[in-house]
PDB file of C-alpha atoms in Angstrom:
ATOM      1  CA  UNK A   1     -27.159 150.127 209.807  1.00 64.00           C
ATOM      2  CA  UNK A   2     -29.814 152.433 208.367  1.00 77.00           C
ATOM      3  CA  UNK A   3     -33.074 152.683 210.258  1.00 92.00           C
ATOM      4  CA  UNK A   4     -35.966 150.559 209.031  1.00 98.00           C
ATOM      5  CA  UNK A   5     -39.420 152.098 209.228  1.00 98.00           C
ATOM      6  CA  UNK A   6     -42.716 150.249 209.660  1.00 98.00           C
ATOM      7  CA  UNK A   7     -45.333 152.872 208.845  1.00 98.00           C
ATOM      8  CA  UNK A   8     -48.934 152.124 209.789  1.00 98.00           C
ATOM      9  CA  UNK A   9     -52.277 153.624 208.985  1.00 98.00           C
ATOM     10  CA  UNK A  10     -54.639 153.257 211.971  1.00 98.00           C
ATOM     11  CA  UNK A  11     -58.356 153.314 211.060  1.00 97.00           C
ATOM     12  CA  UNK A  12     -59.268 150.036 209.373  1.00 98.00           C
ATOM     13  CA  UNK A  13     -55.702 148.792 209.777  1.00 98.00           C
ATOM     14  CA  UNK A  14     -54.971 148.640 213.507  1.00 98.00           C
ATOM     15  CA  UNK A  15     -58.466 149.596 214.703  1.00 98.00           C
ATOM     16  CA  UNK A  16     -61.854 148.312 213.511  1.00 98.00           C
ATOM     17  CA  UNK A  17     -63.324 151.777 213.018  1.00 98.00           C
ATOM     18  CA  UNK A  18     -64.077 152.285 209.317  1.00 98.00           C
ATOM     19  CA  UNK A  19     -67.759 151.514 209.624  1.00 97.00           C
ATOM     20  CA  UNK A  20     -68.087 153.757 212.662  1.00 98.00           C
ATOM     21  CA  UNK A  21     -66.729 156.553 210.468  1.00 98.00           C
ATOM     22  CA  UNK A  22     -69.213 155.669 207.728  1.00 98.00           C
ATOM     23  CA  UNK A  23     -72.178 155.958 210.085  1.00 98.00           C
ATOM     24  CA  UNK A  24     -70.882 159.202 211.613  1.00 98.00           C
ATOM     25  CA  UNK A  25     -70.320 160.763 208.178  1.00 98.00           C
ATOM     26  CA  UNK A  26     -73.726 159.560 206.926  1.00 98.00           C
ATOM     27  CA  UNK A  27     -75.462 161.257 209.856  1.00 98.00           C
ATOM     28  CA  UNK A  28     -73.357 164.419 209.489  1.00 98.00           C
ATOM     29  CA  UNK A  29     -74.356 164.670 205.833  1.00 98.00           C
ATOM     30  CA  UNK A  30     -78.003 163.932 206.688  1.00 98.00           C
ATOM     31  CA  UNK A  31     -78.049 166.746 209.254  1.00 98.00           C
ATOM     32  CA  UNK A  32     -76.816 169.110 206.523  1.00 98.00           C
ATOM     33  CA  UNK A  33     -79.582 167.998 204.169  1.00 98.00           C
ATOM     34  CA  UNK A  34     -77.602 165.555 202.014  1.00 98.00           C
ATOM     35  CA  UNK A  35     -78.391 161.920 201.275  1.00 98.00           C
ATOM     36  CA  UNK A  36     -75.082 160.182 200.620  1.00 98.00           C
ATOM     37  CA  UNK A  37     -75.053 156.390 200.098  1.00 98.00           C
ATOM     38  CA  UNK A  38     -73.039 154.546 202.724  1.00 98.00           C
ATOM     39  CA  UNK A  39     -71.050 152.516 200.149  1.00 98.00           C
ATOM     40  CA  UNK A  40     -69.825 155.796 198.650  1.00 98.00           C
ATOM     41  CA  UNK A  41     -68.798 157.041 202.093  1.00 98.00           C
ATOM     42  CA  UNK A  42     -67.014 153.752 202.799  1.00 98.00           C
ATOM     43  CA  UNK A  43     -64.876 154.093 199.667  1.00 97.00           C
ATOM     44  CA  UNK A  44     -63.930 157.643 200.712  1.00 98.00           C
ATOM     45  CA  UNK A  45     -62.908 156.770 204.285  1.00 97.00           C
ATOM     46  CA  UNK A  46     -59.196 157.386 204.722  1.00 95.00           C
ATOM     47  CA  UNK A  47     -59.266 160.778 203.065  1.00 95.00           C
ATOM     48  CA  UNK A  48     -58.968 163.914 205.178  1.00 92.00           C
ATOM     49  CA  UNK A  49     -62.269 165.597 206.030  1.00 94.00           C
ATOM     50  CA  UNK A  50     -62.014 168.285 203.345  1.00 94.00           C
ATOM     51  CA  UNK A  51     -61.090 165.832 200.601  1.00 95.00           C
ATOM     52  CA  UNK A  52     -63.812 163.402 201.701  1.00 97.00           C
ATOM     53  CA  UNK A  53     -66.507 166.093 201.549  1.00 98.00           C
ATOM     54  CA  UNK A  54     -65.194 167.275 198.177  1.00 97.00           C
ATOM     55  CA  UNK A  55     -65.298 163.745 196.778  1.00 98.00           C
ATOM     56  CA  UNK A  56     -68.819 163.002 198.019  1.00 98.00           C
ATOM     57  CA  UNK A  57     -70.560 166.343 197.456  1.00 98.00           C
ATOM     58  CA  UNK A  58     -68.560 167.621 194.500  1.00 97.00           C
ATOM     59  CA  UNK A  59     -66.996 170.980 193.650  1.00 95.00           C
ATOM     60  CA  UNK A  60     -70.345 172.738 193.136  1.00 95.00           C
ATOM     61  CA  UNK A  61     -71.561 172.143 196.708  1.00 97.00           C
ATOM     62  CA  UNK A  62     -72.274 174.909 199.209  1.00 97.00           C
ATOM     63  CA  UNK A  63     -68.785 175.120 200.705  1.00 97.00           C
ATOM     64  CA  UNK A  64     -70.132 177.134 203.637  1.00 97.00           C
ATOM     65  CA  UNK A  65     -71.476 173.812 204.949  1.00 98.00           C
ATOM     66  CA  UNK A  66     -68.106 172.067 204.979  1.00 98.00           C
ATOM     67  CA  UNK A  67     -67.061 173.163 208.452  1.00 98.00           C
ATOM     68  CA  UNK A  68     -70.417 172.231 210.008  1.00 98.00           C
ATOM     69  CA  UNK A  69     -70.401 168.806 208.328  1.00 98.00           C
ATOM     70  CA  UNK A  70     -66.847 168.104 209.478  1.00 97.00           C
ATOM     71  CA  UNK A  71     -67.634 169.256 213.018  1.00 97.00           C
ATOM     72  CA  UNK A  72     -70.765 167.098 213.127  1.00 98.00           C
ATOM     73  CA  UNK A  73     -68.769 164.046 212.034  1.00 98.00           C
ATOM     74  CA  UNK A  74     -66.164 164.743 214.686  1.00 97.00           C
ATOM     75  CA  UNK A  75     -68.803 165.083 217.410  1.00 98.00           C
ATOM     76  CA  UNK A  76     -70.702 161.971 216.319  1.00 98.00           C
ATOM     77  CA  UNK A  77     -67.575 159.848 216.014  1.00 98.00           C
ATOM     78  CA  UNK A  78     -66.383 161.175 219.368  1.00 98.00           C
ATOM     79  CA  UNK A  79     -69.215 159.329 221.105  1.00 98.00           C
ATOM     80  CA  UNK A  80     -67.292 156.089 220.414  1.00 98.00           C
ATOM     81  CA  UNK A  81     -63.950 157.218 221.862  1.00 98.00           C
ATOM     82  CA  UNK A  82     -64.269 155.232 225.094  1.00 97.00           C
ATOM     83  CA  UNK A  83     -64.857 151.962 223.242  1.00 97.00           C
ATOM     84  CA  UNK A  84     -62.973 152.024 219.950  1.00 98.00           C
ATOM     85  CA  UNK A  85     -62.037 148.429 219.078  1.00 98.00           C
ATOM     86  CA  UNK A  86     -58.517 147.473 218.066  1.00 98.00           C
ATOM     87  CA  UNK A  87     -58.157 144.476 215.781  1.00 98.00           C
ATOM     88  CA  UNK A  88     -56.995 141.312 217.499  1.00 98.00           C
ATOM     89  CA  UNK A  89     -53.250 141.080 217.054  1.00 97.00           C
ATOM     90  CA  UNK A  90     -52.611 144.784 216.440  1.00 98.00           C
ATOM     91  CA  UNK A  91     -50.652 145.309 219.633  1.00 98.00           C
ATOM     92  CA  UNK A  92     -48.708 142.060 219.164  1.00 98.00           C
ATOM     93  CA  UNK A  93     -47.741 142.959 215.594  1.00 98.00           C
ATOM     94  CA  UNK A  94     -46.367 146.393 216.541  1.00 98.00           C
ATOM     95  CA  UNK A  95     -44.432 144.969 219.491  1.00 98.00           C
ATOM     96  CA  UNK A  96     -43.010 142.184 217.335  1.00 98.00           C
ATOM     97  CA  UNK A  97     -41.792 144.617 214.677  1.00 98.00           C
ATOM     98  CA  UNK A  98     -40.283 146.941 217.282  1.00 98.00           C
ATOM     99  CA  UNK A  99     -38.556 143.938 218.823  1.00 98.00           C
ATOM    100  CA  UNK A 100     -37.050 143.117 215.424  1.00 97.00           C
ATOM    101  CA  UNK A 101     -35.563 146.577 215.146  1.00 97.00           C
ATOM    102  CA  UNK A 102     -38.203 148.328 213.052  1.00 98.00           C
ATOM    103  CA  UNK A 103     -39.095 151.905 213.977  1.00 98.00           C
ATOM    104  CA  UNK A 104     -42.887 151.930 214.097  1.00 98.00           C
ATOM    105  CA  UNK A 105     -44.516 155.208 213.016  1.00 98.00           C
ATOM    106  CA  UNK A 106     -48.230 155.896 212.642  1.00 98.00           C
ATOM    107  CA  UNK A 107     -49.363 157.901 209.610  1.00 97.00           C
ATOM    108  CA  UNK A 108     -52.994 158.823 210.128  1.00 95.00           C
ATOM    109  CA  UNK A 109     -55.610 161.458 209.380  1.00 91.00           C
ATOM    110  CA  UNK A 110     -56.636 161.239 213.050  1.00 93.00           C
ATOM    111  CA  UNK A 111     -55.351 163.829 215.491  1.00 92.00           C
ATOM    112  CA  UNK A 112     -55.956 165.221 218.963  1.00 94.00           C
ATOM    113  CA  UNK A 113     -58.442 163.327 221.180  1.00 96.00           C
ATOM    114  CA  UNK A 114     -59.306 160.941 218.334  1.00 96.00           C
ATOM    115  CA  UNK A 115     -55.691 159.868 217.911  1.00 96.00           C
ATOM    116  CA  UNK A 116     -55.304 159.524 221.675  1.00 97.00           C
ATOM    117  CA  UNK A 117     -58.383 157.271 221.794  1.00 98.00           C
ATOM    118  CA  UNK A 118     -57.038 155.116 218.963  1.00 98.00           C
ATOM    119  CA  UNK A 119     -53.677 154.747 220.666  1.00 98.00           C
ATOM    120  CA  UNK A 120     -55.414 153.681 223.893  1.00 98.00           C
ATOM    121  CA  UNK A 121     -57.346 151.072 221.930  1.00 98.00           C
ATOM    122  CA  UNK A 122     -54.262 149.667 220.205  1.00 98.00           C
ATOM    123  CA  UNK A 123     -52.358 149.686 223.523  1.00 98.00           C
ATOM    124  CA  UNK A 124     -48.848 149.492 222.078  1.00 98.00           C
ATOM    125  CA  UNK A 125     -47.385 152.897 222.921  1.00 98.00           C
ATOM    126  CA  UNK A 126     -44.064 151.398 223.994  1.00 98.00           C
ATOM    127  CA  UNK A 127     -43.617 150.049 220.445  1.00 98.00           C
ATOM    128  CA  UNK A 128     -44.597 153.275 218.622  1.00 98.00           C
ATOM    129  CA  UNK A 129     -41.652 155.555 217.932  1.00 98.00           C
ATOM    130  CA  UNK A 130     -43.618 158.513 216.526  1.00 97.00           C
ATOM    131  CA  UNK A 131     -46.790 159.676 214.783  1.00 97.00           C
ATOM    132  CA  UNK A 132     -47.447 161.712 211.640  1.00 96.00           C
ATOM    133  CA  UNK A 133     -50.974 163.041 212.144  1.00 93.00           C
ATOM    134  CA  UNK A 134     -53.185 165.351 210.105  1.00 89.00           C
ATOM    135  CA  UNK A 135     -51.998 168.225 212.298  1.00 90.00           C
ATOM    136  CA  UNK A 136     -48.466 167.733 210.994  1.00 94.00           C
ATOM    137  CA  UNK A 137     -49.030 167.858 207.220  1.00 94.00           C
ATOM    138  CA  UNK A 138     -50.557 170.207 204.670  1.00 94.00           C
ATOM    139  CA  UNK A 139     -52.040 167.417 202.556  1.00 94.00           C
ATOM    140  CA  UNK A 140     -53.388 164.054 203.652  1.00 93.00           C
ATOM    141  CA  UNK A 141     -53.391 160.777 201.741  1.00 96.00           C
ATOM    142  CA  UNK A 142     -53.314 160.044 198.830  1.00 96.00           C
ATOM    143  CA  UNK A 143     -50.635 162.738 198.886  1.00 96.00           C
ATOM    144  CA  UNK A 144     -47.292 161.145 199.814  1.00 97.00           C
ATOM    145  CA  UNK A 145     -46.690 163.850 202.444  1.00 97.00           C
ATOM    146  CA  UNK A 146     -47.844 161.815 205.496  1.00 97.00           C
ATOM    147  CA  UNK A 147     -45.650 158.875 204.464  1.00 97.00           C
ATOM    148  CA  UNK A 148     -42.678 161.124 203.737  1.00 98.00           C
ATOM    149  CA  UNK A 149     -43.040 162.734 207.162  1.00 97.00           C
ATOM    150  CA  UNK A 150     -43.206 159.304 208.781  1.00 98.00           C
ATOM    151  CA  UNK A 151     -39.931 158.366 207.078  1.00 97.00           C
ATOM    152  CA  UNK A 152     -38.346 161.589 208.278  1.00 97.00           C
ATOM    153  CA  UNK A 153     -39.497 160.914 211.840  1.00 97.00           C
ATOM    154  CA  UNK A 154     -38.107 157.386 211.661  1.00 97.00           C
ATOM    155  CA  UNK A 155     -34.825 158.514 210.110  1.00 97.00           C
ATOM    156  CA  UNK A 156     -35.329 156.023 207.283  1.00 97.00           C
ATOM    157  CA  UNK A 157     -35.060 156.112 203.518  1.00 97.00           C
ATOM    158  CA  UNK A 158     -37.964 154.952 201.374  1.00 97.00           C
ATOM    159  CA  UNK A 159     -36.226 151.724 200.392  1.00 97.00           C
ATOM    160  CA  UNK A 160     -35.851 150.829 204.085  1.00 97.00           C
ATOM    161  CA  UNK A 161     -39.581 151.231 204.803  1.00 98.00           C
ATOM    162  CA  UNK A 162     -42.818 149.287 204.559  1.00 98.00           C
ATOM    163  CA  UNK A 163     -46.239 150.906 204.748  1.00 98.00           C
ATOM    164  CA  UNK A 164     -49.298 149.002 206.033  1.00 98.00           C
ATOM    165  CA  UNK A 165     -52.796 150.284 205.275  1.00 98.00           C
ATOM    166  CA  UNK A 166     -56.303 149.276 204.232  1.00 98.00           C
ATOM    167  CA  UNK A 167     -57.481 151.802 201.618  1.00 98.00           C
ATOM    168  CA  UNK A 168     -56.587 152.730 198.063  1.00 98.00           C
ATOM    169  CA  UNK A 169     -55.551 156.143 199.432  1.00 98.00           C
ATOM    170  CA  UNK A 170     -52.983 154.420 201.665  1.00 98.00           C
ATOM    171  CA  UNK A 171     -51.578 152.426 198.767  1.00 98.00           C
ATOM    172  CA  UNK A 172     -51.391 155.472 196.481  1.00 98.00           C
ATOM    173  CA  UNK A 173     -49.702 157.624 199.134  1.00 97.00           C
ATOM    174  CA  UNK A 174     -47.047 155.000 199.888  1.00 98.00           C
ATOM    175  CA  UNK A 175     -46.438 154.227 196.220  1.00 97.00           C
ATOM    176  CA  UNK A 176     -45.917 157.930 195.499  1.00 97.00           C
ATOM    177  CA  UNK A 177     -43.421 158.043 198.349  1.00 98.00           C
ATOM    178  CA  UNK A 178     -41.540 155.080 196.875  1.00 98.00           C
ATOM    179  CA  UNK A 179     -42.318 152.794 199.814  1.00 98.00           C
ATOM    180  CA  UNK A 180     -43.242 149.107 199.640  1.00 98.00           C
ATOM    181  CA  UNK A 181     -46.863 148.509 200.586  1.00 98.00           C
ATOM    182  CA  UNK A 182     -48.813 145.907 202.527  1.00 98.00           C
ATOM    183  CA  UNK A 183     -52.595 146.070 202.192  1.00 98.00           C
ATOM    184  CA  UNK A 184     -55.007 144.589 204.710  1.00 98.00           C
ATOM    185  CA  UNK A 185     -58.549 143.517 203.819  1.00 98.00           C
ATOM    186  CA  UNK A 186     -59.818 144.441 207.290  1.00 98.00           C
ATOM    187  CA  UNK A 187     -61.048 147.850 206.144  1.00 98.00           C
ATOM    188  CA  UNK A 188     -63.526 146.288 203.739  1.00 98.00           C
ATOM    189  CA  UNK A 189     -61.891 147.357 200.467  1.00 98.00           C
ATOM    190  CA  UNK A 190     -61.677 144.626 197.773  1.00 98.00           C
ATOM    191  CA  UNK A 191     -58.310 143.006 197.100  1.00 98.00           C
ATOM    192  CA  UNK A 192     -58.428 143.942 193.409  1.00 98.00           C
ATOM    193  CA  UNK A 193     -58.863 147.645 194.238  1.00 98.00           C
ATOM    194  CA  UNK A 194     -55.923 147.566 196.644  1.00 98.00           C
ATOM    195  CA  UNK A 195     -53.671 145.768 194.180  1.00 98.00           C
ATOM    196  CA  UNK A 196     -54.656 148.164 191.423  1.00 98.00           C
ATOM    197  CA  UNK A 197     -53.676 151.050 193.718  1.00 97.00           C
ATOM    198  CA  UNK A 198     -50.186 149.603 194.201  1.00 96.00           C
ATOM    199  CA  UNK A 199     -50.275 147.014 197.003  1.00 98.00           C
ATOM    200  CA  UNK A 200     -47.189 144.797 196.925  1.00 98.00           C
ATOM    201  CA  UNK A 201     -48.738 142.199 199.254  1.00 98.00           C
ATOM    202  CA  UNK A 202     -52.224 141.640 200.683  1.00 98.00           C
ATOM    203  CA  UNK A 203     -53.172 140.000 203.979  1.00 98.00           C
ATOM    204  CA  UNK A 204     -56.512 139.426 205.677  1.00 98.00           C
ATOM    205  CA  UNK A 205     -55.752 141.510 208.780  1.00 98.00           C
ATOM    206  CA  UNK A 206     -53.021 142.305 211.322  1.00 98.00           C
ATOM    207  CA  UNK A 207     -53.237 138.844 212.856  1.00 98.00           C
ATOM    208  CA  UNK A 208     -52.708 137.221 209.453  1.00 98.00           C
ATOM    209  CA  UNK A 209     -49.773 139.546 208.744  1.00 98.00           C
ATOM    210  CA  UNK A 210     -48.230 138.731 212.136  1.00 98.00           C
ATOM    211  CA  UNK A 211     -48.612 134.979 211.514  1.00 98.00           C
ATOM    212  CA  UNK A 212     -46.984 135.258 208.077  1.00 98.00           C
ATOM    213  CA  UNK A 213     -44.516 138.042 208.794  1.00 98.00           C
ATOM    214  CA  UNK A 214     -41.619 136.119 207.302  1.00 97.00           C
ATOM    215  CA  UNK A 215     -43.534 135.803 204.009  1.00 96.00           C
ATOM    216  CA  UNK A 216     -44.179 139.560 203.879  1.00 98.00           C
ATOM    217  CA  UNK A 217     -42.146 142.609 202.833  1.00 98.00           C
ATOM    218  CA  UNK A 218     -41.041 142.733 206.501  1.00 98.00           C
ATOM    219  CA  UNK A 219     -39.039 139.513 206.072  1.00 95.00           C
TER     220      UNK A 219
END
């Protein structure tokens, strides 16, 4: 039997961290002399640092600031590492899928200490087969590359995979990779935006998905 892959985004999907990112980015931009509205930052969360800065400051910005802004965000967000909150049911969902024979792979823009902190928060390492982090790809979401790498790590074809995420970037990346998509509302993105970006099914959060797993693309 071919391997089945359950590919998961982490921030906003398994961990309740999107708004922590928003605040950290807002302060990083402020320190560099930029006033960026928090709703705009929220809609950009899920992009890699370079793409997020490009989207929010535009192509005519002083690119010499990019590294300092990214570093400031990393330092500010790092102050939360010892208390990052996983969503209720995240661990149970990953363990349930692994128990049903799915190979669980994380596809995330987090890496290094940040990824380690997120994995501690989710507390399901025994269920996670592998991770495709930002260190492992040239382009982050909405490029399909992170999802394609996750499939490769799982040894699965696109038609044997389901991707779970919370942003339009997640949905676009998975759709471009030819993978069925489950969107969660836990990241704060409206249902209509997620469906427009390609979501095949939408659930409130990981606990809702776990409770209705047999009504989902994982059935």
